[in-house]
Coordinates of C-alpha atoms in Angstrom, one line a residue:
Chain A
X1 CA -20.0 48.2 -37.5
X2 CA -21.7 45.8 -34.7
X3 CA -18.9 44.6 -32.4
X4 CA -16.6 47.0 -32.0
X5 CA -18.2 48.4 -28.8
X6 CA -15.8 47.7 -26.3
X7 CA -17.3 44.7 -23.9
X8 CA -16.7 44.4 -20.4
X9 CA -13.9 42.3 -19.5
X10 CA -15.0 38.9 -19.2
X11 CA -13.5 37.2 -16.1
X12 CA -14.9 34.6 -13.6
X13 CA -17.0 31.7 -14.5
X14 CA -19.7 31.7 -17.5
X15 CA -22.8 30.7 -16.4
X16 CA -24.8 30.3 -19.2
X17 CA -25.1 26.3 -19.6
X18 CA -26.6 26.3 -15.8
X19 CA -30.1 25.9 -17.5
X20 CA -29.6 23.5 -19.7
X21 CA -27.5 21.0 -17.5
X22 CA -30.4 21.2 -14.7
X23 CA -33.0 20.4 -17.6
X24 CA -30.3 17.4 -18.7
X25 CA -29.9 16.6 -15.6
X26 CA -33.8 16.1 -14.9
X27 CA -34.2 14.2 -18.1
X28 CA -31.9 11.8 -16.6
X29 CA -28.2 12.5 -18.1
X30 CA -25.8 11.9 -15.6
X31 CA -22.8 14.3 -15.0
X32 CA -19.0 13.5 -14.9
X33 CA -17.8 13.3 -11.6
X34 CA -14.7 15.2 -10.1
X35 CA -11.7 13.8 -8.9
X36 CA -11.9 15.0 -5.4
X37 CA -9.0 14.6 -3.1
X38 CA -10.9 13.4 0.2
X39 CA -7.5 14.2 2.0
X40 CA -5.7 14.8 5.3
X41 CA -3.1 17.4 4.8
X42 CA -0.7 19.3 8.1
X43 CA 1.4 21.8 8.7
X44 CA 2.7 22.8 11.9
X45 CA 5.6 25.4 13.0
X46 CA 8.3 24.0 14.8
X47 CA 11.4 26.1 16.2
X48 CA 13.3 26.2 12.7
X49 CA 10.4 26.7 10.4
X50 CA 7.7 24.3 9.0
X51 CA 6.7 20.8 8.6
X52 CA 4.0 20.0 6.2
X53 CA 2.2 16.8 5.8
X54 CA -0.2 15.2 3.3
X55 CA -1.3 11.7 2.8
X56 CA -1.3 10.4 -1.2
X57 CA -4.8 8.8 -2.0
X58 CA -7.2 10.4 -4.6
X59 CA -10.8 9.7 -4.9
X60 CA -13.4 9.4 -7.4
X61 CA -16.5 8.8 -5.3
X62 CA -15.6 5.3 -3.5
X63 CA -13.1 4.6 -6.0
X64 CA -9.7 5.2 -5.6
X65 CA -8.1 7.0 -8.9
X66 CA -4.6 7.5 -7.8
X67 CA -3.2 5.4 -4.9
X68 CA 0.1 7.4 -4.8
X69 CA -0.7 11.2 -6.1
X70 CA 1.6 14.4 -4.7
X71 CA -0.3 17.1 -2.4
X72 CA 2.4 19.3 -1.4
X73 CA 2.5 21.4 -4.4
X74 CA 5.9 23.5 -5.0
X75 CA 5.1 27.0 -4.6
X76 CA 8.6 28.9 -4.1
X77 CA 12.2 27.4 -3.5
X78 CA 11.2 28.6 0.2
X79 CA 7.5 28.0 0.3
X80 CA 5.0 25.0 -0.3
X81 CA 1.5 24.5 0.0
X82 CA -0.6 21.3 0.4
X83 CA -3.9 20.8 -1.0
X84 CA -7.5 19.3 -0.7
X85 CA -10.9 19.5 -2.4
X86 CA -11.1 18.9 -6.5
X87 CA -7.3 18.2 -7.7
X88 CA -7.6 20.0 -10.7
X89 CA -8.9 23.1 -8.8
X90 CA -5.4 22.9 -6.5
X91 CA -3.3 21.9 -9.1
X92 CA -4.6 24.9 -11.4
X93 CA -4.7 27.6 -8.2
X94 CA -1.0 26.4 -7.0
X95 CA 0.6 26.1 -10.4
X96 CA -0.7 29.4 -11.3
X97 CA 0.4 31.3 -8.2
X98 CA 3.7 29.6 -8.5
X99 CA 4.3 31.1 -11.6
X100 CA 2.8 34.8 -10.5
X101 CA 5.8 34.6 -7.6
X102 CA 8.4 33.8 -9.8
X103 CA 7.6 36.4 -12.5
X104 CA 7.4 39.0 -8.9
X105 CA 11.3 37.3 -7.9
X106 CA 12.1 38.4 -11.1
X107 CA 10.6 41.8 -11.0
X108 CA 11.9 42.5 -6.9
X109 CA 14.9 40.5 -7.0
X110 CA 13.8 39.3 -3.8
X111 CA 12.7 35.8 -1.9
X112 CA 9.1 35.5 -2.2
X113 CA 7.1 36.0 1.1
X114 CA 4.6 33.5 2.4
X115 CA 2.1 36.5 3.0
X116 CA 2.3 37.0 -1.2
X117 CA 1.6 34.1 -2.3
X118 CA -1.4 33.8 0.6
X119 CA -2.9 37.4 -0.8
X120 CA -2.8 36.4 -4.3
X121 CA -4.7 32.8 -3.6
X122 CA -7.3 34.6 -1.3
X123 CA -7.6 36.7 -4.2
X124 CA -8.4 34.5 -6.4
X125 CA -10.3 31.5 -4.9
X126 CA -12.7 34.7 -3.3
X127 CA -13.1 36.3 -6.9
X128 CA -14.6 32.9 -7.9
X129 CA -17.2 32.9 -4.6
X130 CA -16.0 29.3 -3.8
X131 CA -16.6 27.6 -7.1
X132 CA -12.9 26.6 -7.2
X133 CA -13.2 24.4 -4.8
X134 CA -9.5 24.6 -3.3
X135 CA -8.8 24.6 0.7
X136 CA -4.9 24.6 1.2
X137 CA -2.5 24.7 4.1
X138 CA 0.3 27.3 3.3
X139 CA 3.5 27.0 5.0
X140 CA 7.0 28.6 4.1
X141 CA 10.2 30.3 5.9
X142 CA 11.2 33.9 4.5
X143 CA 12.9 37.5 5.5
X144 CA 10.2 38.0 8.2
X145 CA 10.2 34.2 10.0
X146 CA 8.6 31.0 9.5
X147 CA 4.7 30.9 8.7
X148 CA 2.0 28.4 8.1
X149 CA -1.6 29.6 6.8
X150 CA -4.9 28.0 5.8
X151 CA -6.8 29.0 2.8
X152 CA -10.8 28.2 2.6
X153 CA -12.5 27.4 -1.2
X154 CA -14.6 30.7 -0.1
X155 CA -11.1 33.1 0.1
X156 CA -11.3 33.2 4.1
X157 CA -7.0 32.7 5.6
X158 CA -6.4 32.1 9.0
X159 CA -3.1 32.2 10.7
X160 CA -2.1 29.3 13.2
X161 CA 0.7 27.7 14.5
X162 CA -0.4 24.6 13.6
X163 CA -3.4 22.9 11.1
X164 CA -5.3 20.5 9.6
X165 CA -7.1 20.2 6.0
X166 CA -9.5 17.8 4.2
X167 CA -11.8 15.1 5.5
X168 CA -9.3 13.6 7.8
X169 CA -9.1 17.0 9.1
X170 CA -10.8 16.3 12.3
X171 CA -8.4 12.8 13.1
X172 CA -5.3 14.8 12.3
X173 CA -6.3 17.1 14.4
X174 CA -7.4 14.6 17.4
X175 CA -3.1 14.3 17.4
X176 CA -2.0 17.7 17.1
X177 CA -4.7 18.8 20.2
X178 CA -3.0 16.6 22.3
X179 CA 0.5 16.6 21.6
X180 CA 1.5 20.0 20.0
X181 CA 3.4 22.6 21.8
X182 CA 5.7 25.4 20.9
X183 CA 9.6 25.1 20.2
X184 CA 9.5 21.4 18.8
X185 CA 12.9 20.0 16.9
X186 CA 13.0 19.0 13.7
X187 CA 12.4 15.1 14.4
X188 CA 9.6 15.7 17.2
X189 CA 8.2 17.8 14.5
X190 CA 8.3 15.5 11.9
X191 CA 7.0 12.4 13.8
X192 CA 4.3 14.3 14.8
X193 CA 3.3 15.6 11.5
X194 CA 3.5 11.9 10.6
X195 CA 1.5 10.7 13.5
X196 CA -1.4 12.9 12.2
X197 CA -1.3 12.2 8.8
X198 CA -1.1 8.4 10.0
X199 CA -4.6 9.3 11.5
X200 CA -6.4 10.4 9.1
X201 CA -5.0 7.4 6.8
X202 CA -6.2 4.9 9.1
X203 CA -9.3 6.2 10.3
X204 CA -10.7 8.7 6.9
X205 CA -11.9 6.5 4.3
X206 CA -11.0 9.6 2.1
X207 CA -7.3 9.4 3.2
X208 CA -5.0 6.3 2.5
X209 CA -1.5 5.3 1.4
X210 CA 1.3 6.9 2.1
X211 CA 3.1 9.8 4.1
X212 CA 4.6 12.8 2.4
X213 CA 6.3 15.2 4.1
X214 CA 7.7 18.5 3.5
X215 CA 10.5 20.5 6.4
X216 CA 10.9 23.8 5.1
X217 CA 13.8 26.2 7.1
X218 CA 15.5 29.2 6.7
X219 CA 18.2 28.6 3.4
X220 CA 17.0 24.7 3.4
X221 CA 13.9 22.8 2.1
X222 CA 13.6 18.9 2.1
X223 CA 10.7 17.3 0.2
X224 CA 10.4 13.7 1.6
X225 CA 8.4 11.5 -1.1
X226 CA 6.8 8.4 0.7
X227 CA 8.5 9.1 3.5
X228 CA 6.3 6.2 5.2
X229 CA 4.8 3.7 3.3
X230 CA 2.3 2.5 6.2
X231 CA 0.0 0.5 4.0
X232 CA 1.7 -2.3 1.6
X233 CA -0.3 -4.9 -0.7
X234 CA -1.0 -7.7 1.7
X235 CA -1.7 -10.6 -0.2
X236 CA -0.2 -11.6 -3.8
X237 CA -1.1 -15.2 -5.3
X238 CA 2.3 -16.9 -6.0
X239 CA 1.2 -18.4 -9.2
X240 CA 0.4 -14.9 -10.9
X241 CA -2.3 -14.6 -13.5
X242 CA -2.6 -15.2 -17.3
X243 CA -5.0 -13.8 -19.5
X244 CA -4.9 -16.1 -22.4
X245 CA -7.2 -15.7 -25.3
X246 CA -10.1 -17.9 -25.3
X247 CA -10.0 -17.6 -21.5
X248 CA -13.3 -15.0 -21.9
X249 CA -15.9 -17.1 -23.9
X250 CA -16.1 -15.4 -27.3
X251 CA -19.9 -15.9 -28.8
X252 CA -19.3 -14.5 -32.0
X253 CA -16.8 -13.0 -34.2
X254 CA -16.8 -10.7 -37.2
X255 CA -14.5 -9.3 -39.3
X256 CA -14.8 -6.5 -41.3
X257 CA -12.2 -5.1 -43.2
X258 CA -11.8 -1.8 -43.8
X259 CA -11.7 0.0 -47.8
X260 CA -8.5 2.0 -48.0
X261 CA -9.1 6.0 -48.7
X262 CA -5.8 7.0 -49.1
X263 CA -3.4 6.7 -51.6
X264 CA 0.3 7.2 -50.4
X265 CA 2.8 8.9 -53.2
X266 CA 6.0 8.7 -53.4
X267 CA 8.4 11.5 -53.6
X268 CA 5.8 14.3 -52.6
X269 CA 6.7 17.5 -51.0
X270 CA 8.4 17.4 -47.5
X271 CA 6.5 18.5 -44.4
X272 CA 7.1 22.1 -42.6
X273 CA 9.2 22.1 -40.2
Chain B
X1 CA -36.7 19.9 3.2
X2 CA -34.8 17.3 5.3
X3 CA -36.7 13.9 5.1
X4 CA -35.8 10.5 7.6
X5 CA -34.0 8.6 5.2
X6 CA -34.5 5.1 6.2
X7 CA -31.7 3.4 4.8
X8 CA -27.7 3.5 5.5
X9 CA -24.8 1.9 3.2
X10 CA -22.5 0.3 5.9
X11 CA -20.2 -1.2 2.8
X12 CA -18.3 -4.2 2.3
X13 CA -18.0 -6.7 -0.5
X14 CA -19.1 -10.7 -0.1
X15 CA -17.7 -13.8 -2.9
X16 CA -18.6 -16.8 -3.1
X17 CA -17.1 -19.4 -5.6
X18 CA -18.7 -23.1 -5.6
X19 CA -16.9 -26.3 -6.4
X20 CA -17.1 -29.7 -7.0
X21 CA -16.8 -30.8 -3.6
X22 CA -16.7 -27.7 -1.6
X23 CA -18.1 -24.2 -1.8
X24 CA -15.5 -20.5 -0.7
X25 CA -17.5 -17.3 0.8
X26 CA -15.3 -14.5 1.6
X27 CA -16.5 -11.2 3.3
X28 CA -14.2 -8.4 4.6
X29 CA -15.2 -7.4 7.9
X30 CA -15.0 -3.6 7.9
X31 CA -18.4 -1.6 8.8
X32 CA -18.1 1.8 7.7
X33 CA -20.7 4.9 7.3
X34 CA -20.2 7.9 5.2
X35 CA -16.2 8.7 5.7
X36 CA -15.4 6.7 9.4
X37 CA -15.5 3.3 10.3
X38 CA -17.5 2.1 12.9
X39 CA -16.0 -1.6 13.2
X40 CA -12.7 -3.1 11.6
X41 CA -14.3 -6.3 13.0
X42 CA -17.9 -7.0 12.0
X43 CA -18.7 -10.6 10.4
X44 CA -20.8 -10.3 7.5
X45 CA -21.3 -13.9 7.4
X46 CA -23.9 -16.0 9.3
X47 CA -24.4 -20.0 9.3
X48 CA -28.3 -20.6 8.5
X49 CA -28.1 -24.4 8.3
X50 CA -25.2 -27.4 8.2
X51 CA -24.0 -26.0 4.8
X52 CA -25.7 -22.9 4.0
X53 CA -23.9 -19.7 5.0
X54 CA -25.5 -16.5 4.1
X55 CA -23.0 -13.5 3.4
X56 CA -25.0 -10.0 3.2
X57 CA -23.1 -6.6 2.5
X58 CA -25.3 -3.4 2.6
X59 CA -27.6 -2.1 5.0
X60 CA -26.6 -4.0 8.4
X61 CA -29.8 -2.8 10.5
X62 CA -31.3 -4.7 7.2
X63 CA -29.2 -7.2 7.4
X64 CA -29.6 -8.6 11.4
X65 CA -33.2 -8.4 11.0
X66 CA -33.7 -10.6 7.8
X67 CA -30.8 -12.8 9.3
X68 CA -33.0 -13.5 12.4
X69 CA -36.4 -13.9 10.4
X70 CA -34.6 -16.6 8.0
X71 CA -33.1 -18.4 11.5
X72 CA -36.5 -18.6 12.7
X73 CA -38.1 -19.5 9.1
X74 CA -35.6 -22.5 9.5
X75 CA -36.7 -23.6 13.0
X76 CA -40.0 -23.9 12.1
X77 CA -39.0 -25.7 9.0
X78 CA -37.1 -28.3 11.2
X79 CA -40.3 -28.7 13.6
X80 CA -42.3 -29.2 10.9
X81 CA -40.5 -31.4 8.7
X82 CA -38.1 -33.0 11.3
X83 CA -35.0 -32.2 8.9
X84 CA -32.5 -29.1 8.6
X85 CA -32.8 -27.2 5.6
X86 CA -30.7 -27.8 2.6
X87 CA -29.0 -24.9 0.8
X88 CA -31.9 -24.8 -2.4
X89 CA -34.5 -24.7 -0.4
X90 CA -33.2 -22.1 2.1
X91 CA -32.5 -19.7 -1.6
X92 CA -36.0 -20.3 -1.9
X93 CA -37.0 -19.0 1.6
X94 CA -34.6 -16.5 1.4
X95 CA -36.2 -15.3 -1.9
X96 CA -39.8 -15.1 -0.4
X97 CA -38.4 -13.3 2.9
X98 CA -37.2 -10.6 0.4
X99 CA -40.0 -10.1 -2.1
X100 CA -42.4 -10.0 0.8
X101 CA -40.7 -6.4 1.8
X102 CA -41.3 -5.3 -2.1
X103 CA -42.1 -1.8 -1.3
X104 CA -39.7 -1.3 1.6
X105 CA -37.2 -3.4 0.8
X106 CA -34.8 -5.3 3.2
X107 CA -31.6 -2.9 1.6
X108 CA -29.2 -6.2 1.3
X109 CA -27.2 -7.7 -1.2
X110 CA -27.1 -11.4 -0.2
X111 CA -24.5 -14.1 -1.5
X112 CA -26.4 -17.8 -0.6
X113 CA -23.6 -20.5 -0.2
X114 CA -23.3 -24.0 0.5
X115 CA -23.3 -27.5 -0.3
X116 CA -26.7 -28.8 -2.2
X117 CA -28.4 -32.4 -1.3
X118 CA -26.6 -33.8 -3.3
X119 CA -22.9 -32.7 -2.0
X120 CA -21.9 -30.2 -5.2
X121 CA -20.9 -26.5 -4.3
X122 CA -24.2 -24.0 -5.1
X123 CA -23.7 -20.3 -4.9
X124 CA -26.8 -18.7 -4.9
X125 CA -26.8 -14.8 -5.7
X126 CA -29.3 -12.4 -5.2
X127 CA -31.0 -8.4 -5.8
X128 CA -32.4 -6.4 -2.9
X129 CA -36.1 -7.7 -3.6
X130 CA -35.6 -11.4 -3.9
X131 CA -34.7 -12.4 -7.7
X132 CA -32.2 -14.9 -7.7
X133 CA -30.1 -17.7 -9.6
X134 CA -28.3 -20.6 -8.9
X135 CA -24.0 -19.3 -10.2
X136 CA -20.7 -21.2 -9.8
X137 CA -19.6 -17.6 -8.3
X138 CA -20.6 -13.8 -7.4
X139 CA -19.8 -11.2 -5.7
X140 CA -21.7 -8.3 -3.9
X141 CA -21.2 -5.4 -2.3
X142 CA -18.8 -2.3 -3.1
X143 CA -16.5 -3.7 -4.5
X144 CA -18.2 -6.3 -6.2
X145 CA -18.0 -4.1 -9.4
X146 CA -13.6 -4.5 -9.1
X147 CA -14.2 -8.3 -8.6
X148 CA -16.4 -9.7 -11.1
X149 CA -14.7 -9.0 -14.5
X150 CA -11.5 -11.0 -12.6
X151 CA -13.6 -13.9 -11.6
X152 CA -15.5 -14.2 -14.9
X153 CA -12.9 -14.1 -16.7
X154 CA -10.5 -16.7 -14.0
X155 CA -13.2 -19.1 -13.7
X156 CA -14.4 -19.9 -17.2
X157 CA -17.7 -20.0 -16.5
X158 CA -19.6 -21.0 -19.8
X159 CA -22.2 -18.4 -21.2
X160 CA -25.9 -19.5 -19.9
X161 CA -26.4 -18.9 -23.6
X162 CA -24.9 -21.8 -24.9
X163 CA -26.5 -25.1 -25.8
X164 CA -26.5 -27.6 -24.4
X165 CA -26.3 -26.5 -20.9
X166 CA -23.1 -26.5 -18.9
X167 CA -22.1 -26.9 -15.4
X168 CA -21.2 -23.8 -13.7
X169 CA -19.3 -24.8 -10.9
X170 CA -15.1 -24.3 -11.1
X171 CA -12.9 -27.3 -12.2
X172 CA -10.4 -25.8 -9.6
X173 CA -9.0 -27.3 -6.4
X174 CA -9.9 -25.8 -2.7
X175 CA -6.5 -24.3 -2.5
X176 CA -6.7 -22.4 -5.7
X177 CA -10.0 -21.5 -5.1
X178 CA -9.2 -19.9 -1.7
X179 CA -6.4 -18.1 -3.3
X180 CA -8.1 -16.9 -6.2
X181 CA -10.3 -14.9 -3.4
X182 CA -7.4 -13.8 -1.2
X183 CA -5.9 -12.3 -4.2
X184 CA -8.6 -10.6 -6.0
X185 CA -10.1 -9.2 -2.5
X186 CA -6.4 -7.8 -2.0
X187 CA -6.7 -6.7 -5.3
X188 CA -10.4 -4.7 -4.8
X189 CA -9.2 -3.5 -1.4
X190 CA -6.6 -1.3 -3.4
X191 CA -9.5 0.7 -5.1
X192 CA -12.4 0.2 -3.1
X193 CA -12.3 2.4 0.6
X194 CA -15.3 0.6 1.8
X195 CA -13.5 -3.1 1.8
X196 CA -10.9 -3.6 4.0
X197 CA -9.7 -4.1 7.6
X198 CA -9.9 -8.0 7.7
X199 CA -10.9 -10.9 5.0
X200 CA -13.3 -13.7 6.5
X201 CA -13.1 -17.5 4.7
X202 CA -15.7 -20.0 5.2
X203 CA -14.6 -22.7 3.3
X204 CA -17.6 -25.8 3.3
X205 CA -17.0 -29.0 2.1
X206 CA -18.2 -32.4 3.2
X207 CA -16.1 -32.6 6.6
X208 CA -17.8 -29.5 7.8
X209 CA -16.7 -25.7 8.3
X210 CA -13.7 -23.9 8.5
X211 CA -13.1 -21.1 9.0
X212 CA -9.5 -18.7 8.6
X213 CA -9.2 -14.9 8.7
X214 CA -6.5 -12.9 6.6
X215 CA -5.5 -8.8 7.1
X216 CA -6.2 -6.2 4.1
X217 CA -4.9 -2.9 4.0
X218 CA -6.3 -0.8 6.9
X219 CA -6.1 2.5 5.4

């Protein structure tokens, strides 16, 4: 019987609609775009542990789609990661490592390690040659220490005491060059995490809105949500607006009632549960 | 194979919204390129005659050099005729100046504002190769897109379809007008990352010009 030849595992991307989106594409169809994050996202290591920072704008193009999304993604009780690129791609790539480290706490009985969960998304995001296009900033406090880590869409990791993300990248960083140095406190830390993040807001078109920020220590993790709120609405018109019909000139109207298909019966067997 | 590319989208959004006595143009006054801005403070409105402001958003390399052609345009106009330009006949000028660059187009979208002879609010709005018409509003620019569904439906323009036909310019007072604009640039500066920075209101009516300058989100 055809078919039951065992296939080669099929993993990765398929390929195979490449041809016919270029020809689409040249016959004038115009593809969806993504929902990329244009970002600023931080971390830095400060003598307890880790700060990490992220700003809260997502982008469609020059739109914004979300004025007030999340970019510190949970990872582990202990460990968090923030994102940039296309938010599905760090949503999916987080979520799904998040769940790989709690199925491993289960199996060791341990804390999870910030060196696991960066193996398994270097893994990953280099098994799909850059086409998930996630770059994250790592950062959590286990066994071995605080550590902070940045993840390229291509699989690269680098190692650093403190770093930067995302098309605000560069202004973010402008503020760490010039005021980080080792053994911060926790609120020296945090300001300049917020500082950077302020940066990139301000000066990245990509980046706007608000200031999240995550301190992660040994036995202790705080997630601050909004924890500034630099940019409010600046002008509301006191009388409000109505949008009354006949307030859009109507040309024409039809009506067109539709011919019922169904017939409902009484008293007719109950549904499954 | 890299190629020069001529043209650069410096963003922005421009209104304008006529009246019966008076005519609104807003522009934010951020100047932006790719992901940076270059200038939180950049006017993208320039006074052609007594009461005809042009407000441009696009290409601002574009936009200087067709300002200064249609400043000299009008000089010569007032040597030869021995009278300043009125607002229609400046949309007119303004519509030649562009269609002469057909095949390398002047890359700005132009909002023509004022006060016509006879003392009514005319908004005249324009494409990037000199087709235009006489509105009681419009909007160009990057966020003109956000703005234009609020205005059409705020301002009850009547359809240039129906018969017999109707006067475009708004019913509403100065006031209202100007905060109609305040509010729905606020409004497009939410979604938009090219406007921003600052909001610029020329108001013209038969007094003269005034202008008044608001902050919009930064970020």
């Amino acid at each position: 019987m055809t078919g039951s030849m065992d296939l080669p595992a099929k993993g990765g991307f398929d390929f195979d609609l490449c041809r016919r989106n270029n020809m689409l594409e040249k016959n004038g169809l115009k593809l969806p775009g993504f929902l990329k994050t244009g970002t600023t996202i931080v971390g830095l290591v400060f003598q307890d542990g880790v700060v990490l920072g992220a700003d809260t704008r997502a982008t469609e193009g020059p739109i914004v789609a979300d004025k007030n999304c999340e970019k510190i993604h949970f990872m582990a009780p202990n460990i968090y990661c923030c994102g940039a690129g296309t938010a599905a791609d760090t949503e999916a790539v987080t979520d799904m490592v998040s769940s790989q480290l709690q199925l491993h706490r289960y199996a060791t009985g341990r804390e999870s390690r910030v060196i696991t969960a960066l193996t398994l998304l270097k893994s990953h995001l280099f098994r799909y040659q850059g086409h998930v296009s996630a770059a994250l900033v790592l950062g959590g406090v286990d066994c071995t220490g605080p550590h902070l880590h940045t993840v390229y869409p291509h699989g690269s990791t680098d190692t650093l005491p403190f770093a930067t993300m995302g098309s605000g990248s560069l202004a973010a960083m402008s503020v760490f060059e010039s005021r980080f140095k080792e053994g911060l406190t926790r609120e020296e830390g945090i300001e300049l995490v917020s500082d950077a993040i302020r940066a990139g807001i301000f000066n990245d078109l990509g980046s706007g809105s608000n200031v999240d920020v995550c301190v992660i220590t040994k036995g202790k993790t705080e997630y601050l949500r909004n924890h500034q709120l630099p940019n409010p609405r600046t002008y509301a018109s006191s009388k409000g607006f109505s949008f009354t019909k006949g307030q859009t000139e109507v040309l024409s109207t039809k009506i067109i009632p539709l011919k019922q298909k169904v017939e409902v019966a009484e008293g007719g067997d109950a549904m499954e549960e | 194979m890299a190629r020069f590319d001529p043209y650069e989208n410096n963003g922005g959004t421009c209104v304008a919204v006529a009246g019966a006595d008076y005519c609104v143009v807003a522009a934010d006054t951020r100047l932006s390129v790719g992901y940076s801005i270059l200038s939180r403070d950049h006017s993208k409105i320039a006074q052609l005659a007594d009461k005809c402001v042009l407000a441009s958003s696009g290409f601002q390399g574009d936009i200087k050099a067709l300002q200064k052609a249609l400043a000299a345009k009008e000089l010569v106009y007032e040597h030869n005729n021995n009278k300043k330009m009125s607002c229609p006949a400046m949309a007119q000028l303004l519509s030649n100046t562009l269609y002469y660059k057909r095949f390398f187009p002047y890359y700005a979208f132009n909002v023509l504002a004022g006060l016509d002879t006879q003392g009514k609010g005319c908004v005249f709005t324009y494409d990037a190769v000199g087709s235009y018409e006489r509105t009681g509003y419009s909007a160009q620019g990057t966020g003109s897109a956000l703005m234009m569904p609020v205005l059409d439906n705020q301002l009850k323009s009547p359809s240039p379809l129906l018969l017999p036909a109707r006067d475009a310019v708004t019913p509403l007072s100065e006031s209202d007008a100007v905060d109609l604009v305040k509010d729905v640039f606020a409004s497009a500066t939410e979604r938009d990352i090219y406007t921003g920075d600052r909001l610029e209101i020329v108001v013209i009516n038969s007094s003269g010009t005034c202008r008044e300058c608001i902050e919009l989100r930064k970020d």
